mmCIF file of C-alpha atoms (C1' of nucleotides) in Angstrom:
data_model
loop_
_atom_site.group_PDB
_atom_site.id
_atom_site.type_symbol
_atom_site.label_atom_id
_atom_site.label_comp_id
_atom_site.label_asym_id
_atom_site.label_seq_id
_atom_site.Cartn_x
_atom_site.Cartn_y
_atom_site.Cartn_z
ATOM 1 C CA MET A 462 0.377 -0.515 0.275
ATOM 2 C CA ALA A 463 0.971 3.455 -0.817
ATOM 3 C CA SER A 464 1.780 6.028 2.013
ATOM 4 C CA PRO A 465 -1.202 7.996 2.278
ATOM 5 C CA ASN A 466 1.226 11.005 3.110
ATOM 6 C CA GLN A 467 3.511 11.943 0.752
ATOM 7 C CA LEU A 468 0.739 12.224 -1.505
ATOM 8 C CA LYS A 469 -1.066 14.176 1.265
ATOM 9 C CA LYS A 470 1.861 16.242 1.222
ATOM 10 C CA ALA A 471 2.074 16.651 -2.770
ATOM 11 C CA LEU A 472 -1.943 17.983 -2.738
ATOM 12 C CA LYS A 473 -1.373 20.038 0.680
ATOM 13 C CA LYS A 474 1.384 21.654 -1.363
ATOM 14 C CA GLU A 475 -1.031 22.242 -4.355
ATOM 15 C CA GLY A 476 -3.744 23.812 -2.578
ATOM 16 C CA LEU A 477 -5.970 20.614 -3.647
ATOM 17 C CA ARG A 478 -8.138 18.143 -1.143
ATOM 18 C CA TYR A 479 -7.542 14.397 -0.200
ATOM 19 C CA THR A 480 -9.888 12.027 -1.739
ATOM 20 C CA GLN A 481 -10.728 8.908 -1.553
ATOM 21 C CA GLN A 482 -10.504 8.771 -5.034
ATOM 22 C CA ARG A 483 -6.496 10.464 -5.393
ATOM 23 C CA GLN A 484 -5.487 7.614 -2.430
ATOM 24 C CA SER A 485 -6.892 4.843 -4.774
ATOM 25 C CA ILE A 486 -5.677 5.947 -8.000
ATOM 26 C CA TRP A 487 -2.256 6.558 -5.853
ATOM 27 C CA ASP A 488 -2.382 2.767 -4.415
ATOM 28 C CA GLU A 489 -3.382 1.592 -7.834
ATOM 29 C CA MET A 490 -0.471 3.314 -9.209
ATOM 30 C CA CYS A 491 1.744 2.056 -6.140
ATOM 31 C CA ALA A 492 0.908 -1.444 -6.467
ATOM 32 C CA THR A 493 2.998 -2.926 -9.250
ATOM 33 C CA ASP A 494 5.963 -1.758 -10.630
ATOM 34 C CA GLU A 495 4.806 -2.191 -14.647
ATOM 35 C CA HIS A 496 4.363 0.265 -17.123
ATOM 36 C CA ARG A 497 0.512 0.841 -17.370
ATOM 37 C CA ASP A 498 -1.613 2.795 -19.095
ATOM 38 C CA ALA A 499 -4.694 4.972 -17.781
ATOM 39 C CA GLU A 500 -6.870 3.066 -19.242
ATOM 40 C CA GLU A 501 -5.430 -0.319 -17.427
ATOM 41 C CA ILE A 502 -4.747 1.733 -13.913
ATOM 42 C CA TYR A 503 -9.046 2.735 -14.371
ATOM 43 C CA LEU A 504 -9.967 -1.340 -15.245
ATOM 44 C CA SER A 505 -8.257 -2.375 -12.501
ATOM 45 C CA LEU A 506 -10.084 0.371 -9.498
ATOM 46 C CA ARG A 507 -13.310 -0.615 -11.281
ATOM 47 C CA ASN A 508 -12.416 -4.421 -11.314
ATOM 48 C CA GLU A 509 -11.868 -3.970 -7.352
ATOM 49 C CA GLY A 510 -15.327 -2.211 -7.088
ATOM 50 C CA MET A 511 -13.831 1.175 -6.725
ATOM 51 C CA SER A 512 -15.957 4.136 -8.161
ATOM 52 C CA VAL A 513 -14.517 6.172 -10.036
ATOM 53 C CA SER A 514 -13.677 7.767 -13.280
ATOM 54 C CA ARG A 515 -11.539 8.012 -16.257
ATOM 55 C CA ALA A 516 -11.366 11.509 -16.488
ATOM 56 C CA THR A 517 -10.521 11.570 -12.581
ATOM 57 C CA VAL A 518 -7.724 9.543 -13.733
ATOM 58 C CA TYR A 519 -6.755 11.457 -16.248
ATOM 59 C CA ARG A 520 -6.808 14.371 -13.641
ATOM 60 C CA THR A 521 -5.313 12.386 -10.811
ATOM 61 C CA ILE A 522 -2.521 11.329 -12.793
ATOM 62 C CA ASP A 523 -1.918 14.636 -13.536
ATOM 63 C CA VAL A 524 -1.302 16.102 -10.351
ATOM 64 C CA LEU A 525 0.780 13.083 -9.498
ATOM 65 C CA VAL A 526 3.132 13.958 -12.709
ATOM 66 C CA LYS A 527 3.118 17.608 -11.842
ATOM 67 C CA ASN A 528 4.804 16.680 -8.253
ATOM 68 C CA ASN A 529 6.927 13.926 -9.272
ATOM 69 C CA LEU A 530 5.459 11.251 -7.464
ATOM 70 C CA VAL A 531 4.890 9.558 -11.288
ATOM 71 C CA ARG A 532 6.528 9.437 -14.200
ATOM 72 C CA LYS A 533 4.990 9.458 -18.062
ATOM 73 C CA LEU A 534 6.234 7.807 -20.321
ATOM 74 C CA GLU A 535 5.744 8.118 -24.176
ATOM 75 C CA LEU A 536 6.931 4.344 -25.652
ATOM 76 C CA GLY A 537 5.970 5.625 -29.396
ATOM 77 C CA ASP A 538 2.496 3.233 -28.837
ATOM 78 C CA GLY A 539 0.361 6.023 -29.115
ATOM 79 C CA ARG A 540 -0.856 5.993 -24.959
ATOM 80 C CA ALA A 541 1.025 7.247 -22.211
ATOM 81 C CA ARG A 542 2.729 4.668 -19.577
ATOM 82 C CA TYR A 543 2.843 5.737 -15.872
ATOM 83 C CA GLU A 544 5.264 4.507 -13.170
ATOM 84 C CA HIS A 545 5.396 5.392 -9.648
ATOM 85 C CA LYS A 546 8.342 6.704 -8.100
ATOM 86 C CA MET A 547 8.302 5.258 -4.811
ATOM 87 C CA ASP A 548 11.999 3.708 -5.574
ATOM 88 C CA LEU A 549 13.891 6.798 -5.645
ATOM 89 C CA GLU A 550 16.701 5.956 -8.289
ATOM 90 C CA HIS A 551 16.266 7.241 -11.633
ATOM 91 C CA HIS A 552 16.448 4.869 -14.424
ATOM 92 C CA ASP A 553 16.044 5.063 -18.225
ATOM 93 C CA HIS A 554 14.549 2.072 -20.459
ATOM 94 C CA LEU A 555 14.942 -0.273 -22.820
ATOM 95 C CA ILE A 556 11.859 -1.659 -24.924
ATOM 96 C CA CYS A 557 11.540 -4.946 -26.881
ATOM 97 C CA VAL A 558 9.724 -3.928 -29.799
ATOM 98 C CA GLN A 559 8.701 -7.991 -30.914
ATOM 99 C CA CYS A 560 7.301 -8.845 -27.432
ATOM 100 C CA GLY A 561 7.057 -5.129 -25.340
ATOM 101 C CA LYS A 562 9.109 -6.218 -22.333
ATOM 102 C CA ILE A 563 10.265 -2.973 -20.847
ATOM 103 C CA GLU A 564 13.273 -2.917 -18.980
ATOM 104 C CA GLU A 565 15.254 -0.354 -16.555
ATOM 105 C CA PHE A 566 18.986 1.112 -17.456
ATOM 106 C CA MET A 567 21.254 3.613 -15.986
ATOM 107 C CA ASP A 568 24.653 4.986 -17.041
ATOM 108 C CA GLU A 569 26.540 7.523 -14.874
ATOM 109 C CA THR A 570 28.121 8.321 -17.286
ATOM 110 C CA ILE A 571 25.930 8.997 -19.890
ATOM 111 C CA GLU A 572 24.198 11.212 -17.234
ATOM 112 C CA GLU A 573 27.250 13.377 -17.433
ATOM 113 C CA ILE A 574 27.488 13.763 -20.765
ATOM 114 C CA GLN A 575 23.919 14.787 -21.145
ATOM 115 C CA GLU A 576 24.700 17.304 -18.373
ATOM 116 C CA LYS A 577 28.219 18.794 -19.775
ATOM 117 C CA ILE A 578 26.610 18.591 -23.272
ATOM 118 C CA VAL A 579 23.570 21.151 -22.401
ATOM 119 C CA ASN A 580 26.040 23.369 -20.386
ATOM 120 C CA ASN A 581 28.006 23.605 -23.047
ATOM 121 C CA LEU A 582 25.369 25.221 -25.024
ATOM 122 C CA GLY A 583 24.125 27.386 -22.050
ATOM 123 C CA PHE A 584 21.061 25.951 -22.045
ATOM 124 C CA LYS A 585 19.669 24.306 -18.350
ATOM 125 C CA LEU A 586 18.441 20.322 -18.165
ATOM 126 C CA ILE A 587 15.094 20.208 -17.069
ATOM 127 C CA ARG A 588 14.822 16.384 -17.521
ATOM 128 C CA HIS A 589 14.995 13.912 -20.446
ATOM 129 C CA ILE A 590 14.424 10.780 -22.414
ATOM 130 C CA HIS A 591 16.377 7.963 -23.113
ATOM 131 C CA GLN A 592 14.797 4.646 -25.290
ATOM 132 C CA LEU A 593 16.394 1.577 -26.485
ATOM 133 C CA PHE A 594 14.583 -0.084 -29.006
ATOM 134 C CA VAL A 595 15.549 -4.190 -28.453
ATOM 135 C CA ILE A 596 15.112 -7.587 -29.308
ATOM 136 C CA CYS A 597 15.398 -9.418 -26.340
ATOM 137 C CA ASN A 598 17.061 -12.441 -25.765
ATOM 138 C CA ASN A 599 13.910 -14.185 -25.440
ATOM 139 C CA CYS A 600 12.970 -12.908 -28.691
ATOM 140 C CA ARG A 601 16.252 -13.304 -30.759
ATOM 141 C CA MET B 839 15.745 18.746 -54.712
ATOM 142 C CA ALA B 840 15.469 15.320 -53.410
ATOM 143 C CA SER B 841 16.840 12.773 -56.105
ATOM 144 C CA PRO B 842 14.370 10.455 -57.383
ATOM 145 C CA ASN B 843 16.743 7.797 -57.578
ATOM 146 C CA GLN B 844 16.479 7.378 -53.267
ATOM 147 C CA LEU B 845 13.259 6.738 -53.171
ATOM 148 C CA LYS B 846 12.686 5.133 -57.245
ATOM 149 C CA LYS B 847 15.041 2.178 -55.245
ATOM 150 C CA ALA B 848 13.075 2.124 -52.285
ATOM 151 C CA LEU B 849 9.661 1.772 -53.758
ATOM 152 C CA LYS B 850 11.712 -1.010 -56.357
ATOM 153 C CA LYS B 851 12.526 -2.475 -53.410
ATOM 154 C CA GLU B 852 9.032 -3.173 -51.362
ATOM 155 C CA GLY B 853 7.548 -3.695 -54.794
ATOM 156 C CA LEU B 854 5.614 -0.508 -54.037
ATOM 157 C CA ARG B 855 5.551 1.837 -57.527
ATOM 158 C CA TYR B 856 6.095 5.587 -58.165
ATOM 159 C CA THR B 857 3.866 8.442 -58.108
ATOM 160 C CA GLN B 858 3.731 11.319 -58.534
ATOM 161 C CA GLN B 859 2.658 12.202 -54.946
ATOM 162 C CA ARG B 860 5.174 10.070 -53.541
ATOM 163 C CA GLN B 861 7.992 11.797 -55.149
ATOM 164 C CA SER B 862 6.589 15.428 -54.229
ATOM 165 C CA ILE B 863 6.086 14.406 -50.554
ATOM 166 C CA TRP B 864 9.331 13.178 -50.423
ATOM 167 C CA ASP B 865 10.113 16.086 -52.536
ATOM 168 C CA GLU B 866 9.063 18.432 -49.607
ATOM 169 C CA MET B 867 10.493 16.677 -46.983
ATOM 170 C CA CYS B 868 13.917 16.575 -48.147
ATOM 171 C CA ALA B 869 13.419 20.852 -48.904
ATOM 172 C CA THR B 870 13.913 21.569 -45.556
ATOM 173 C CA ASP B 871 15.992 20.759 -42.023
ATOM 174 C CA GLU B 872 12.881 21.901 -39.816
ATOM 175 C CA HIS B 873 11.037 19.060 -37.717
ATOM 176 C CA ARG B 874 7.614 19.404 -39.407
ATOM 177 C CA ASP B 875 4.625 16.810 -38.678
ATOM 178 C CA ALA B 876 2.293 16.204 -40.862
ATOM 179 C CA GLU B 877 -0.579 18.452 -41.749
ATOM 180 C CA GLU B 878 2.768 21.082 -42.176
ATOM 181 C CA ILE B 879 3.868 18.811 -44.994
ATOM 182 C CA TYR B 880 0.481 18.565 -45.740
ATOM 183 C CA LEU B 881 -0.510 21.980 -46.340
ATOM 184 C CA SER B 882 3.120 23.742 -47.993
ATOM 185 C CA LEU B 883 2.247 20.792 -50.949
ATOM 186 C CA ARG B 884 -1.394 22.278 -50.833
ATOM 187 C CA ASN B 885 -0.237 25.950 -51.233
ATOM 188 C CA GLU B 886 2.092 24.504 -53.948
ATOM 189 C CA GLY B 887 -0.598 23.420 -55.827
ATOM 190 C CA MET B 888 0.023 19.625 -55.507
ATOM 191 C CA SER B 889 -2.880 17.487 -55.394
ATOM 192 C CA VAL B 890 -2.328 15.171 -52.749
ATOM 193 C CA SER B 891 -4.768 14.400 -49.572
ATOM 194 C CA ARG B 892 -4.118 13.768 -46.173
ATOM 195 C CA ALA B 893 -4.199 9.991 -46.408
ATOM 196 C CA THR B 894 -1.775 10.123 -48.922
ATOM 197 C CA VAL B 895 0.296 11.856 -46.846
ATOM 198 C CA TYR B 896 0.284 9.930 -43.769
ATOM 199 C CA ARG B 897 0.646 6.471 -45.842
ATOM 200 C CA THR B 898 3.873 7.890 -48.192
ATOM 201 C CA ILE B 899 5.591 8.749 -44.539
ATOM 202 C CA ASP B 900 4.822 4.953 -43.566
ATOM 203 C CA VAL B 901 6.652 4.228 -46.863
ATOM 204 C CA LEU B 902 9.732 7.216 -46.075
ATOM 205 C CA VAL B 903 10.184 6.017 -42.288
ATOM 206 C CA LYS B 904 10.334 2.065 -43.123
ATOM 207 C CA ASN B 905 12.952 2.434 -45.499
ATOM 208 C CA ASN B 906 14.987 4.624 -43.911
ATOM 209 C CA LEU B 907 14.684 7.947 -45.797
ATOM 210 C CA VAL B 908 12.576 9.718 -42.890
ATOM 211 C CA ARG B 909 13.161 9.410 -39.305
ATOM 212 C CA LYS B 910 9.595 10.038 -36.983
ATOM 213 C CA LEU B 911 10.473 12.123 -34.406
ATOM 214 C CA GLU B 912 7.769 11.847 -30.990
ATOM 215 C CA LEU B 913 8.437 14.954 -29.109
ATOM 216 C CA GLY B 914 5.418 14.617 -26.202
ATOM 217 C CA ASP B 915 3.145 17.135 -27.941
ATOM 218 C CA GLY B 916 0.822 14.935 -29.568
ATOM 219 C CA ARG B 917 1.792 15.029 -32.963
ATOM 220 C CA ALA B 918 5.193 12.940 -34.894
ATOM 221 C CA ARG B 919 7.586 15.374 -36.173
ATOM 222 C CA TYR B 920 9.958 14.254 -39.587
ATOM 223 C CA GLU B 921 13.322 14.992 -41.073
ATOM 224 C CA HIS B 922 14.298 13.454 -43.941
ATOM 225 C CA LYS B 923 18.042 11.535 -44.156
ATOM 226 C CA MET B 924 19.573 12.771 -46.812
ATOM 227 C CA ASP B 925 22.433 13.844 -44.504
ATOM 228 C CA LEU B 926 23.731 10.489 -43.313
ATOM 229 C CA GLU B 927 25.043 11.429 -39.679
ATOM 230 C CA HIS B 928 23.372 10.060 -37.263
ATOM 231 C CA HIS B 929 21.998 13.149 -34.125
ATOM 232 C CA ASP B 930 19.693 13.320 -31.744
ATOM 233 C CA HIS B 931 17.721 15.970 -30.096
ATOM 234 C CA LEU B 932 17.212 18.952 -27.647
ATOM 235 C CA ILE B 933 13.680 20.483 -27.336
ATOM 236 C CA CYS B 934 13.315 23.924 -25.336
ATOM 237 C CA VAL B 935 10.485 23.260 -23.620
ATOM 238 C CA GLN B 936 9.591 26.973 -23.190
ATOM 239 C CA CYS B 937 9.845 27.676 -27.048
ATOM 240 C CA GLY B 938 10.006 24.459 -28.680
ATOM 241 C CA LYS B 939 13.539 25.155 -30.410
ATOM 242 C CA ILE B 940 14.882 21.928 -31.766
ATOM 243 C CA GLU B 941 18.821 21.621 -31.506
ATOM 244 C CA GLU B 942 20.722 18.862 -32.464
ATOM 245 C CA PHE B 943 23.589 16.799 -31.043
ATOM 246 C CA MET B 944 25.415 13.374 -31.025
ATOM 247 C CA ASP B 945 28.223 12.090 -28.698
ATOM 248 C CA GLU B 946 30.353 9.049 -29.957
ATOM 249 C CA THR B 947 30.959 7.926 -26.289
ATOM 250 C CA ILE B 948 26.768 7.724 -25.554
ATOM 251 C CA GLU B 949 26.114 5.837 -28.661
ATOM 252 C CA GLU B 950 28.795 2.884 -27.498
ATOM 253 C CA ILE B 951 27.586 2.586 -24.046
ATOM 254 C CA GLN B 952 24.511 2.222 -25.628
ATOM 255 C CA GLU B 953 25.903 -1.138 -27.432
ATOM 256 C CA LYS B 954 27.720 -1.720 -24.549
ATOM 257 C CA ILE B 955 23.938 -1.852 -22.429
ATOM 258 C CA VAL B 956 22.143 -3.223 -24.798
ATOM 259 C CA ASN B 957 25.345 -6.733 -25.511
ATOM 260 C CA ASN B 958 25.507 -7.145 -22.033
ATOM 261 C CA LEU B 959 21.505 -7.944 -21.409
ATOM 262 C CA GLY B 960 22.246 -10.024 -24.452
ATOM 263 C CA PHE B 961 19.821 -7.963 -26.453
ATOM 264 C CA LYS B 962 19.788 -6.310 -29.756
ATOM 265 C CA LEU B 963 20.006 -2.811 -30.323
ATOM 266 C CA ILE B 964 17.324 -1.639 -33.250
ATOM 267 C CA ARG B 965 17.031 2.450 -32.383
ATOM 268 C CA HIS B 966 17.312 4.434 -29.802
ATOM 269 C CA ILE B 967 15.631 7.547 -28.579
ATOM 270 C CA HIS B 968 18.034 9.950 -26.727
ATOM 271 C CA GLN B 969 15.504 13.997 -25.938
ATOM 272 C CA LEU B 970 17.083 16.112 -23.591
ATOM 273 C CA PHE B 971 14.475 18.714 -22.787
ATOM 274 C CA VAL B 972 16.061 21.672 -21.703
ATOM 275 C CA ILE B 973 15.680 25.244 -21.910
ATOM 276 C CA CYS B 974 17.422 27.871 -24.018
ATOM 277 C CA ASN B 975 19.943 30.124 -23.917
ATOM 278 C CA ASN B 976 17.452 32.881 -25.324
ATOM 279 C CA CYS B 977 14.542 31.397 -23.130
ATOM 280 C CA ARG B 978 16.557 32.081 -19.712
ATOM 281 C "C1'" DG C 989 0.367 2.544 -77.910
ATOM 282 C "C1'" DC C 990 -3.505 -0.284 -76.083
ATOM 283 C "C1'" DT C 991 -5.388 -3.597 -72.355
ATOM 284 C "C1'" DG C 992 -5.826 -5.375 -68.743
ATOM 285 C "C1'" DC C 993 -4.511 -5.985 -63.852
ATOM 286 C "C1'" DT C 994 -3.429 -4.069 -59.010
ATOM 287 C "C1'" DA C 995 -1.709 -0.618 -56.227
ATOM 288 C "C1'" DT C 996 -2.506 4.126 -55.380
ATOM 289 C "C1'" DT C 997 -5.305 8.077 -54.543
ATOM 290 C "C1'" DG C 998 -8.530 11.089 -52.722
ATOM 291 C "C1'" DA C 999 -12.829 11.906 -50.320
ATOM 292 C "C1'" DT C 1000 -14.832 10.821 -46.030
ATOM 293 C "C1'" DA C 1001 -15.828 8.186 -42.121
ATOM 294 C "C1'" DA C 1002 -14.047 5.647 -37.911
ATOM 295 C "C1'" DT C 1003 -10.713 5.754 -34.118
ATOM 296 C "C1'" DG C 1004 -8.675 6.297 -30.053
ATOM 297 C "C1'" DA C 1005 -6.442 8.512 -26.154
ATOM 298 C "C1'" DG C 1006 -6.817 12.566 -23.809
ATOM 299 C "C1'" DT C 1007 -9.103 16.555 -22.392
ATOM 300 C "C1'" DC C 1008 -13.627 19.357 -21.570
ATOM 301 C "C1'" DT C 1009 -18.474 20.696 -19.378
ATOM 302 C "C1'" DC C 1010 -21.259 21.278 -16.192
ATOM 303 C "C1'" DA C 1011 -24.502 19.421 -12.909
ATOM 304 C "C1'" DG C 1012 -25.227 16.951 -8.635
ATOM 305 C "C1'" DA C 1013 -21.725 15.736 -4.660
ATOM 306 C "C1'" DA C 1014 -19.132 16.059 -0.843
ATOM 307 C "C1'" DC C 1015 -15.830 18.553 1.912
ATOM 308 C "C1'" DT C 1016 -15.071 22.505 4.887
ATOM 309 C "C1'" DT C 1017 -15.439 26.836 7.532
ATOM 310 C "C1'" DA C 1018 -17.917 29.528 10.061
ATOM 311 C "C1'" DT D 334 -26.126 23.060 9.657
ATOM 312 C "C1'" DA D 335 -25.335 26.809 5.790
ATOM 313 C "C1'" DA D 336 -22.811 28.858 2.268
ATOM 314 C "C1'" DG D 337 -18.751 28.610 -0.079
ATOM 315 C "C1'" DT D 338 -15.367 25.668 -3.381
ATOM 316 C "C1'" DT D 339 -13.899 21.898 -4.750
ATOM 317 C "C1'" DC D 340 -14.420 16.954 -6.780
ATOM 318 C "C1'" DT D 341 -16.721 14.326 -9.659
ATOM 319 C "C1'" DG D 342 -18.865 11.052 -12.646
ATOM 320 C "C1'" DA D 343 -21.040 10.784 -17.628
ATOM 321 C "C1'" DG D 344 -20.576 11.432 -21.379
ATOM 322 C "C1'" DA D 345 -19.518 15.236 -25.316
ATOM 323 C "C1'" DC D 346 -15.736 16.528 -27.602
ATOM 324 C "C1'" DT D 347 -11.264 17.325 -29.745
ATOM 325 C "C1'" DC D 348 -7.772 16.400 -32.724
ATOM 326 C "C1'" DA D 349 -3.974 13.194 -35.175
ATOM 327 C "C1'" DT D 350 -3.689 9.241 -37.536
ATOM 328 C "C1'" DT D 351 -6.052 5.154 -39.142
ATOM 329 C "C1'" DA D 352 -9.500 2.212 -42.486
ATOM 330 C "C1'" DT D 353 -12.813 2.302 -46.209
ATOM 331 C "C1'" DC D 354 -13.794 2.269 -50.894
ATOM 332 C "C1'" DA D 355 -14.693 3.787 -55.200
ATOM 333 C "C1'" DA D 356 -12.777 5.956 -58.776
ATOM 334 C "C1'" DT D 357 -7.903 6.419 -61.340
ATOM 335 C "C1'" DA D 358 -3.139 6.147 -63.054
ATOM 336 C "C1'" DG D 359 1.055 2.852 -63.163
ATOM 337 C "C1'" DC D 360 3.214 -0.863 -65.380
ATOM 338 C "C1'" DA D 361 3.339 -5.434 -67.463
ATOM 339 C "C1'" DG D 362 2.569 -8.008 -71.434
ATOM 340 C "C1'" DC D 363 0.980 -7.655 -76.191
#
DNA sequence: GCTGCTATTGATAATGAGTCTCAGAACTTA
DNA sequence: TAAGTTCTGAGACTCATTATCAATAGCAGC
């Protein structure tokens, strides 16, 4: 179960109310490490008997993304996927173009070079997307 | 003007016909180094008096992407942008989150590390997306 | 250069992820 | 408890992209 404190803090910061729906959406997103889309999260909640609407799922996810509790992933298949940021370490993704399996990777050197590239241009790095599309060992 | 040979060769390889529309869409995409979306390409062609439909623009772009003549960029704003691959050097993109300006970057070390990461997992690298979202020097 | 076969095209309908609207429900504060 | 707000749900809407299908136009063989 996701801690309500993190959520409550974020909502307070935004001047928003703490509600059942928002808590259960946050719980649902923390319930697995899979990368699910809004529809999947919506259907899971409905299956569990929660009263919640698609609109509220999208609205709540926005709040969570804005407050850095959730990361939005665009993997090029036309629907956004989400991952919670309970475990704090940053990472990027490998995606198998055959089976769709998603793995994570992280490389300190790449992160440093990115910073260097941006700084050399006089820019400020806000965020990055780094996705490696592969054929995984199962699919080869 | 884009050489018809590259296009003709690609079409022949796929068993597809060489048509006026396909040539003019390819020409239009090669006419600039900007990163335009399908609608912008469609409107440019119409302004030039070409008879072409949106559907054909989308279909032709698919062919060009599949045959590696064009690269599709998903910058997270809900519409795909495209760049021709006439000048062969690979690069990735910096995008200003304020003004939307797109710059290019390329780093040999990052490319090598990517390969290493994928190989170590026993995977095969097909393609990658690496986008740095920044605030550019003009917007700071 | 014709003929006939088949891929391509254009107009438009359909799709689908995500957003907007607005009336009613649920908090909050007094 | 009342008044004032914020939230929610249902469904309408948007907008990029895809599918449909009759008409058109390449292309291979004559």
